[in-house]
């Protein structure tokens, strides 16, 4: 059985939980609180020198890091990754888009609002992050005006990757009201077989996210 | 024949040129100067709403974006991408590492130094970019102490992806002297069959990069 080292409230980690549940795969979950430095211990850095979760460990000790690479590995040979080379490349393209043009703005805005102190100097970054995050949402909205999914003709791992932080974009201060196609797609993802929601936030994060900024 | 829309001096675009040359594939190159706004024209945004190069266009008009997704598509079925699922996932993992933990620091520092005015306020970001970029280089150095390549047992697309901005990290102000394994790997990449160097910088970029900061 594989072991996932992850932080339940992290969208990057939730990606794996969602796909593993939909695949019906057995797995062990080890909670690692990156917001409290648990990915920076010597023990964790020995597993991933880049100090990040999620991380998958096999029974023989081999590890794989980077959420979207893990999704590709888990989905190999299943319907969640297109077998056609061009469609597979399009799914990968959206996954690289997610990590480069989406997550650094939408997920990071959420992190700053929910996991840094109310007087953190990082809050000064929020206007810039919102501007860039809305650019990413606009790109998604345009695609969804023409296609039902990001993974090709059916739901798959590019949808998993983009759902992870888009569905909780409001935590970062993003209003999705201007994106009706995204709203409909979020509902379609929630309706896929075996869908599980992201675990609830803890009270501390909830209280911080309730602050106005 | 495929058409590549790219900026010759961009590492992300050079990735495609390098692999296409090594594969011996015919291609047409259309130069697009993103530093002068040519990726923000209505005509270009119709091809890629995310406004970035590189972009590959097929003869029937279909397009594929995101440099590392394009590398995967080009390498499918060749020795540049491992066929073993675990090794392929490790190569992908390094490619996501490149786009999330390496390029936003090492490539962006190079861009700021070479393509923004000497009095640009963005130069204030350089110390933070250098700190994070050195963290990425340290992760690479550690891996290369145990393995010869990033793509599995042989040179492949994860090496192409990481070579693109590592070989010119000095342009961003990174001194690679502390990374002997990276230095040896750069030499191994330069020695692979069909290797072509990145095209020369223009005089304006060269002059800016010569400034001390």
PDB file of N, CA and C in Angstrom, chain A residues 139, chain B residues 34 39-40 44-45 48-53:
ATOM      1  N   UNK A 139      -8.761  32.692 -18.267  1.00  0.00           N
ATOM      2  CA  UNK A 139      -8.312  31.693 -19.246  1.00  0.00           C
ATOM      3  C   UNK A 139      -9.138  30.409 -19.112  1.00  0.00           C
TER       4      UNK A 139
ATOM      5  N   UNK B  34       8.208  38.444 -26.788  1.00  0.00           N
ATOM      6  CA  UNK B  34       7.284  38.664 -25.669  1.00  0.00           C
ATOM      7  C   UNK B  34       7.708  39.874 -24.840  1.00  0.00           C
ATOM      8  N   UNK B  39       3.208  38.888 -27.431  1.00  0.00           N
ATOM      9  CA  UNK B  39       2.324  37.794 -26.997  1.00  0.00           C
ATOM     10  C   UNK B  39       1.014  38.338 -26.444  1.00  0.00           C
ATOM     11  N   UNK B  40       0.842  39.658 -26.499  1.00  0.00           N
ATOM     12  CA  UNK B  40      -0.377  40.287 -25.962  1.00  0.00           C
ATOM     13  C   UNK B  40      -1.234  40.908 -27.056  1.00  0.00           C
ATOM     14  N   UNK B  44      -2.302  37.039 -31.301  1.00  0.00           N
ATOM     15  CA  UNK B  44      -1.626  35.987 -30.533  1.00  0.00           C
ATOM     16  C   UNK B  44      -2.535  35.420 -29.439  1.00  0.00           C
ATOM     17  N   UNK B  45      -3.283  36.301 -28.778  1.00  0.00           N
ATOM     18  CA  UNK B  45      -4.173  35.834 -27.702  1.00  0.00           C
ATOM     19  C   UNK B  45      -5.264  34.899 -28.242  1.00  0.00           C
ATOM     20  N   UNK B  48      -3.257  31.675 -27.994  1.00  0.00           N
ATOM     21  CA  UNK B  48      -3.029  31.313 -26.584  1.00  0.00           C
ATOM     22  C   UNK B  48      -3.567  32.413 -25.671  1.00  0.00           C
ATOM     23  N   UNK B  49      -4.764  32.206 -25.127  1.00  0.00           N
ATOM     24  CA  UNK B  49      -5.364  33.218 -24.251  1.00  0.00           C
ATOM     25  C   UNK B  49      -4.496  33.532 -23.031  1.00  0.00           C
ATOM     26  N   UNK B  50      -3.540  32.655 -22.707  1.00  0.00           N
ATOM     27  CA  UNK B  50      -2.655  32.924 -21.566  1.00  0.00           C
ATOM     28  C   UNK B  50      -1.475  33.817 -21.955  1.00  0.00           C
ATOM     29  N   UNK B  51      -1.364  34.153 -23.253  1.00  0.00           N
ATOM     30  CA  UNK B  51      -0.388  35.148 -23.688  1.00  0.00           C
ATOM     31  C   UNK B  51       1.069  34.787 -23.448  1.00  0.00           C
ATOM     32  N   UNK B  52       1.415  33.548 -23.723  1.00  0.00           N
ATOM     33  CA  UNK B  52       2.801  33.112 -23.487  1.00  0.00           C
ATOM     34  C   UNK B  52       3.318  32.315 -24.678  1.00  0.00           C
ATOM     35  N   UNK B  53       4.631  32.402 -24.891  1.00  0.00           N
ATOM     36  CA  UNK B  53       5.329  31.472 -25.767  1.00  0.00           C
ATOM     37  C   UNK B  53       6.145  30.535 -24.874  1.00  0.00           C
TER      38      UNK B  53
END
